[in-house]
Coordinates of C-alpha atoms in Angstrom, one line a residue:
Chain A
X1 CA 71.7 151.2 64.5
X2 CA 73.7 148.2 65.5
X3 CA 72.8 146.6 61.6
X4 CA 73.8 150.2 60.5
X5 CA 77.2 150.0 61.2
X6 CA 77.4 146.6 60.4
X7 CA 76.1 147.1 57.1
X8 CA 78.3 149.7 56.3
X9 CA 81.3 148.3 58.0
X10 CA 80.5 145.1 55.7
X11 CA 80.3 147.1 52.4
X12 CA 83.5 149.2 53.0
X13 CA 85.6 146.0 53.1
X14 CA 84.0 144.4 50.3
X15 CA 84.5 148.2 48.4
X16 CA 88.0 147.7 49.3
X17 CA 88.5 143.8 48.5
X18 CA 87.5 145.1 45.0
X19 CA 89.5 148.1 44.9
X20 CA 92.9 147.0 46.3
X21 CA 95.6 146.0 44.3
X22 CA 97.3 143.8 46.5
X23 CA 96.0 140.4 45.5
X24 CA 96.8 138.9 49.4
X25 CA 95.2 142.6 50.8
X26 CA 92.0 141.9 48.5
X27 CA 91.9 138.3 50.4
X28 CA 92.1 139.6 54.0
X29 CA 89.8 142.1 53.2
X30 CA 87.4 139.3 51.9
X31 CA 87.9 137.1 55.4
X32 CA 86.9 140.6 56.7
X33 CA 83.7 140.9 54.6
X34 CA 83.3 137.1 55.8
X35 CA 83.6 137.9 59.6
X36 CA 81.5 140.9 59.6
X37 CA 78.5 138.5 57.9
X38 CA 78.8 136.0 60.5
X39 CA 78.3 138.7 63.0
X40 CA 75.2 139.8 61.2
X41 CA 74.0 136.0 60.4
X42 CA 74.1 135.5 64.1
X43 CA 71.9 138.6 65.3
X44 CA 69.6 137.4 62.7
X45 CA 69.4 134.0 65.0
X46 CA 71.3 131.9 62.0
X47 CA 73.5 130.4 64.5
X48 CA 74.9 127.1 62.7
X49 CA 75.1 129.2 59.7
X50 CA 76.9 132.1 61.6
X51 CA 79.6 129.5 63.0
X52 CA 79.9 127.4 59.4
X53 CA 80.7 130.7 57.6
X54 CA 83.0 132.2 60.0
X55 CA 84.9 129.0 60.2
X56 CA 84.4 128.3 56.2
X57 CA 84.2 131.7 55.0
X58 CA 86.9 133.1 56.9
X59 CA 88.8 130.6 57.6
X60 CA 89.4 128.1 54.8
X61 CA 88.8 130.4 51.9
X62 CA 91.3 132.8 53.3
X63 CA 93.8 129.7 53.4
X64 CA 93.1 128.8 50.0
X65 CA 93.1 132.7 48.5
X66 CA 96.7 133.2 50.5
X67 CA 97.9 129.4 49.4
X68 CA 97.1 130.2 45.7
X69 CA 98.5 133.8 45.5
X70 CA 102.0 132.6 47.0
X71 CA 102.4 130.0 44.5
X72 CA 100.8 131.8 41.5
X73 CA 102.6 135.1 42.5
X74 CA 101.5 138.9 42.4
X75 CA 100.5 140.0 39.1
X76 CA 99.9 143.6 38.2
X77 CA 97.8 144.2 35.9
X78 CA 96.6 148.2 34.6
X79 CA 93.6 148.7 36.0
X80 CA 91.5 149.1 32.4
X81 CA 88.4 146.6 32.4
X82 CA 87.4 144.6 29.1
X83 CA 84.0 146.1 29.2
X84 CA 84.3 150.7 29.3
X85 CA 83.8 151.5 32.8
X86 CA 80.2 153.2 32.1
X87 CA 78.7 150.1 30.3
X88 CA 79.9 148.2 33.8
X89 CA 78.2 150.9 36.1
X90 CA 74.7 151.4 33.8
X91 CA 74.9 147.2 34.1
X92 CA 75.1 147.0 37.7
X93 CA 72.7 149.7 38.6
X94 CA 70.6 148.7 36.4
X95 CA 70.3 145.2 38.2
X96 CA 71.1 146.5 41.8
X97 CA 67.8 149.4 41.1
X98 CA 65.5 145.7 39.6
X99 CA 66.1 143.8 42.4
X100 CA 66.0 146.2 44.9
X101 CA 62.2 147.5 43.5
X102 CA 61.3 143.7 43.8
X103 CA 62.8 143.0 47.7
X104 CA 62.4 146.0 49.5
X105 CA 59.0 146.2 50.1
X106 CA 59.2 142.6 52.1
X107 CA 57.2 143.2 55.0
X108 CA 59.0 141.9 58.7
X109 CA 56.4 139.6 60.5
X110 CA 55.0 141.0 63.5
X111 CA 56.5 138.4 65.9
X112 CA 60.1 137.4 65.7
X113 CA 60.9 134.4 64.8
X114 CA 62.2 131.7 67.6
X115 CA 65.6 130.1 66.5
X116 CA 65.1 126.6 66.6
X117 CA 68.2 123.7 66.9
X118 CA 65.4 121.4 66.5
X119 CA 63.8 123.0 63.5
X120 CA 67.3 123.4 61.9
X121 CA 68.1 120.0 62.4
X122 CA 64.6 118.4 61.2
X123 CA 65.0 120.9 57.7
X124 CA 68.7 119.7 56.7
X125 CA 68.7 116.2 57.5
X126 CA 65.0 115.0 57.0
X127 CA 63.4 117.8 54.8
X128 CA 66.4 118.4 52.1
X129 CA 67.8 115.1 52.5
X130 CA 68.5 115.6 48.5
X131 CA 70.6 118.7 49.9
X132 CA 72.8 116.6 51.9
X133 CA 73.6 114.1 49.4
X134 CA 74.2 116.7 46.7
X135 CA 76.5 118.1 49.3
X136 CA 78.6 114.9 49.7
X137 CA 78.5 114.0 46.2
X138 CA 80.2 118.3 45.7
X139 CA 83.0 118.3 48.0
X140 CA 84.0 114.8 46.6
X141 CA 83.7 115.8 43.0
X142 CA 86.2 119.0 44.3
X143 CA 88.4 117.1 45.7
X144 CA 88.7 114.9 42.4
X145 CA 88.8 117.9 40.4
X146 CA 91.5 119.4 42.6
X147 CA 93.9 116.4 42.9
X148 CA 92.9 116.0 38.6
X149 CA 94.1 119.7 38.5
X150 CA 97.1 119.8 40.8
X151 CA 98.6 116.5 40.3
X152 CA 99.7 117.4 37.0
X153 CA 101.5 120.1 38.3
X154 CA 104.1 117.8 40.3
X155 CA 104.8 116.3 37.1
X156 CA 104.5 118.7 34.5
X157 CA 104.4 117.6 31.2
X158 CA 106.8 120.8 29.4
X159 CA 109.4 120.0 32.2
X160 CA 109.9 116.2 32.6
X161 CA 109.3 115.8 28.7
X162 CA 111.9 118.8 27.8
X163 CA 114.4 117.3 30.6
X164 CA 114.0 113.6 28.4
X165 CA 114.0 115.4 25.1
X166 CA 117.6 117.2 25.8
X167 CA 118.5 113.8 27.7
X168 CA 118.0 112.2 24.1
X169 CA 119.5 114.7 22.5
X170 CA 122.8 115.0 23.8
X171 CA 123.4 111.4 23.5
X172 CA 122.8 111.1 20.0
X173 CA 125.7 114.0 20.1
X174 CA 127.7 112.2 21.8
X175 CA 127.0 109.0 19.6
X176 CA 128.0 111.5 16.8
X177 CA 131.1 112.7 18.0
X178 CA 132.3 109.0 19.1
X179 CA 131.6 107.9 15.2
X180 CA 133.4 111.0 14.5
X181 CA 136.6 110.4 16.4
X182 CA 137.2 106.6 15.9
X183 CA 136.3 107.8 12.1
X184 CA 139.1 110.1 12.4
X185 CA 141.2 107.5 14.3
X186 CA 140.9 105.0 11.7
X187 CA 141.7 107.7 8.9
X188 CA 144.7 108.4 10.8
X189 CA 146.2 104.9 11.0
X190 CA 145.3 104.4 7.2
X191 CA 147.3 107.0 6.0
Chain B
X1 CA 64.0 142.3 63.7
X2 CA 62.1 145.5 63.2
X3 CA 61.0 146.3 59.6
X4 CA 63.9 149.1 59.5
X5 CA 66.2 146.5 60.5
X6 CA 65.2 144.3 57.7
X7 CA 65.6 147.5 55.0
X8 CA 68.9 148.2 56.3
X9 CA 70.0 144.5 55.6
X10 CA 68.0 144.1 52.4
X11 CA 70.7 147.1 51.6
X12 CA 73.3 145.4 52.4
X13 CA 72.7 142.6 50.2
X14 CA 71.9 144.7 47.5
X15 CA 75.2 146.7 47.7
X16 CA 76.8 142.9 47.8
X17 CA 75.1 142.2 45.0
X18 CA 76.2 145.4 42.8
X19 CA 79.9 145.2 43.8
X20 CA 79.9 141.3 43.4
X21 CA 78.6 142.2 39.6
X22 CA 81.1 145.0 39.2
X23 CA 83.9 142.7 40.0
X24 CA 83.0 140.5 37.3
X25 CA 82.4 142.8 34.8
X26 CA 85.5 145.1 35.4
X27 CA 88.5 143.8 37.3
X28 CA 90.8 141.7 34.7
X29 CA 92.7 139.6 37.2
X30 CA 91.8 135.8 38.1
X31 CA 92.4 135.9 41.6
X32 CA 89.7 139.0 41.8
X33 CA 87.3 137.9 39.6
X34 CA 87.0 134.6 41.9
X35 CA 87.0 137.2 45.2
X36 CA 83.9 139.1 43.3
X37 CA 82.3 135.8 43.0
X38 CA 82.9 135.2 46.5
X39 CA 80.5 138.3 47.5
X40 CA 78.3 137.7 45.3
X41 CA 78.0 134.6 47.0
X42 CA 78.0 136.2 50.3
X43 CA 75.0 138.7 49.4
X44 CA 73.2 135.4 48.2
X45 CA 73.8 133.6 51.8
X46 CA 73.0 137.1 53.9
X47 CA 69.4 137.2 51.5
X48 CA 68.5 133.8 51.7
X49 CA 69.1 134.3 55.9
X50 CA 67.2 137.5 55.4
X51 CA 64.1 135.8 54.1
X52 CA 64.3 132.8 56.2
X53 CA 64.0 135.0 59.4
X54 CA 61.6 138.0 57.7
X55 CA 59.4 134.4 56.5
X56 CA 59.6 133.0 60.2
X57 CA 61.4 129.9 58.4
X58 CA 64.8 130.1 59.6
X59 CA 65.4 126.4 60.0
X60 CA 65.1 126.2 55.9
X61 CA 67.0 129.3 55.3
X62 CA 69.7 128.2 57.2
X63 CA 69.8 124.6 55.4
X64 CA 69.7 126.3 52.4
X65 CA 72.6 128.7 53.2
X66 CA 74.9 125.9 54.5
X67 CA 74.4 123.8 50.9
X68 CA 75.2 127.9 49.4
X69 CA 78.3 127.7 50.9
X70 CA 79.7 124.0 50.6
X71 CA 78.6 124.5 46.5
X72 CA 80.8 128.2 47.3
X73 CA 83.6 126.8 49.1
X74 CA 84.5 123.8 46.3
X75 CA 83.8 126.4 43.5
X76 CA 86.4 128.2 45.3
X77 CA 89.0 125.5 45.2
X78 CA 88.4 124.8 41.6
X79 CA 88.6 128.5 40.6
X80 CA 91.6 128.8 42.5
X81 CA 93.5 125.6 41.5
X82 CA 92.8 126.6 37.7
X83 CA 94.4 129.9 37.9
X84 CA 97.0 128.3 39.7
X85 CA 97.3 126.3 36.7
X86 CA 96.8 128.9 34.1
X87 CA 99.5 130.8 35.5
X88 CA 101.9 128.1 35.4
X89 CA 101.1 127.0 31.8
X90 CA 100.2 130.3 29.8
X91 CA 102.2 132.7 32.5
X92 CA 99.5 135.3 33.4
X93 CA 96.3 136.0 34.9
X94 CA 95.6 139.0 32.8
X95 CA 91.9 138.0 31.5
X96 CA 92.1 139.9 28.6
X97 CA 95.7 138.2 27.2
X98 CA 93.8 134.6 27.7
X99 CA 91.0 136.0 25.4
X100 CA 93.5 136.4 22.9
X101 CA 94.7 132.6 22.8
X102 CA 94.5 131.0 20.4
X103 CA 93.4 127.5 20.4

């Protein structure tokens, strides 16, 4: 009953992180989606993975969703998809009905598993040492990416080269209009 | 976990699944296509999780999810830090308009 509610509680906030048109509504409603896993994650004895995704999930995401859509901005935009609307549906219910034949008839072993810190601890850092490293090697290749993406934003190319373009051009004007007037000075003193 | 248990979150991750690939396929704006992707990632973690503890193997599952969601979390700050980006340069996050660019 418990995983009931849970389930459903889950699946109403991601129905409404899709649905809402607020972009910073859609993100709490994600960190909702996010808390209401780890709650599940942790009944089903993932503890570290209940705590990383609370903290992750929740957390950071929900800091980077709320970061972005203040400095991007609220955008409405009319609520007509690319693909028609029954084309979208028959597409996911045609994958949701595929994978469901396939993984509903798992069968629960009859004794419950024991959650081990031992067993999680052996896996990640001796088993899928590979894991690990491909971990460190992802965050720093984000954080590269990111500081590659938003570094060109402090100095953005249309602004600081239109600000040097108009620089240049007003003081060929002003070169002009000097010529000009000491033209028209020296005219003056001729005649 | 009882079998029923294990239907009911099997369900869960199924309905994940489905709204994380109707996101994708009908919203239009940046922000919420990257907030589909992020529950389709979630159904992926809450399955893998599912398996691990159906398959008596939790320790795996569990390393398995926390690589699912360092790979989720940095796709996350790309995605996010390109719309951020594309707004700034082309003005909008309307996926349809950026179809219609022209390179």
């Amino acid at each position: 009953m418990l995983y009931a509610c849970l389930v459903v509680i889950m699946l109403f906030f991601a129905v409404q992180a899709i649905r809402e048109k607020r972009l910073i509504m859609s993100a709490v409603w994600l960190a909702g989606v996010s808390a209401v896993l780890s709650v599940l994650l942790y009944l089903m004895d993932a503890y570290r993975v209940a705590v990383i995704e609370l903290s992750v999930g929740a957390g950071l995401v929900t800091v980077l969703f709320v970061f972005a859509i203040n400095i991007s901005g609220e955008e409405a935009i009319a609520a007509r998809s690319l693909l028609p609307r029954p084309v979208s549906w028959g597409l996911v219910i045609l994958s949701v009905v595929l994978l469901g034949w396939f993984i509903l008839h798992l069968e629960s072993p009859a004794n419950a598993p024991q959650a081990d810190d031992a067993q999680f601890t052996a896996s990640l850092w001796e088993q899928r040492g590979l894991d690990v490293l491909v971990q460190i090697v992802l965050i720093f290749a984000g954080t590269l990416g990111l500081l590659g993406l938003l570094a060109e934003a402090k100095a953005p190319l249309e602004y600081s080269v239109a600000k040097a373009v108009t620089a240049e051009r007003d003081r060929e004007l002003q070169t002009l209009q000097d010529t000009a007037q000491s033209n028209e000075g020296a005219e003056g003193e001729n005649s | 976990m009882s079998s029923d248990e294990l239907n009911i979150v099997l369900i869960g991750v199924l309905g994940l699944l489905g709204l994380g690939f109707y996101g994708l396929l009908a919203l239009r704006n940046l922000v919420k296509l990257v907030i589909a992707l992020q529950i389709l990632v979630k159904a992926a973690i809450l399955g893998l999780v599912v398996a691990g503890n159906a398959g008596d193997n939790i320790g795996l599952s569990q390393s398995l999810a926390v690589t699912v969601i360092v790979a989720d979390t940095v796709v996350a700050v790309i995605a996010l830090a390109l719309v951020v980006q594309i707004r700034r340069r082309v003005g909008t996050m309307d996926v349809r308009d950026l179809a219609q660019l022209q390179g």
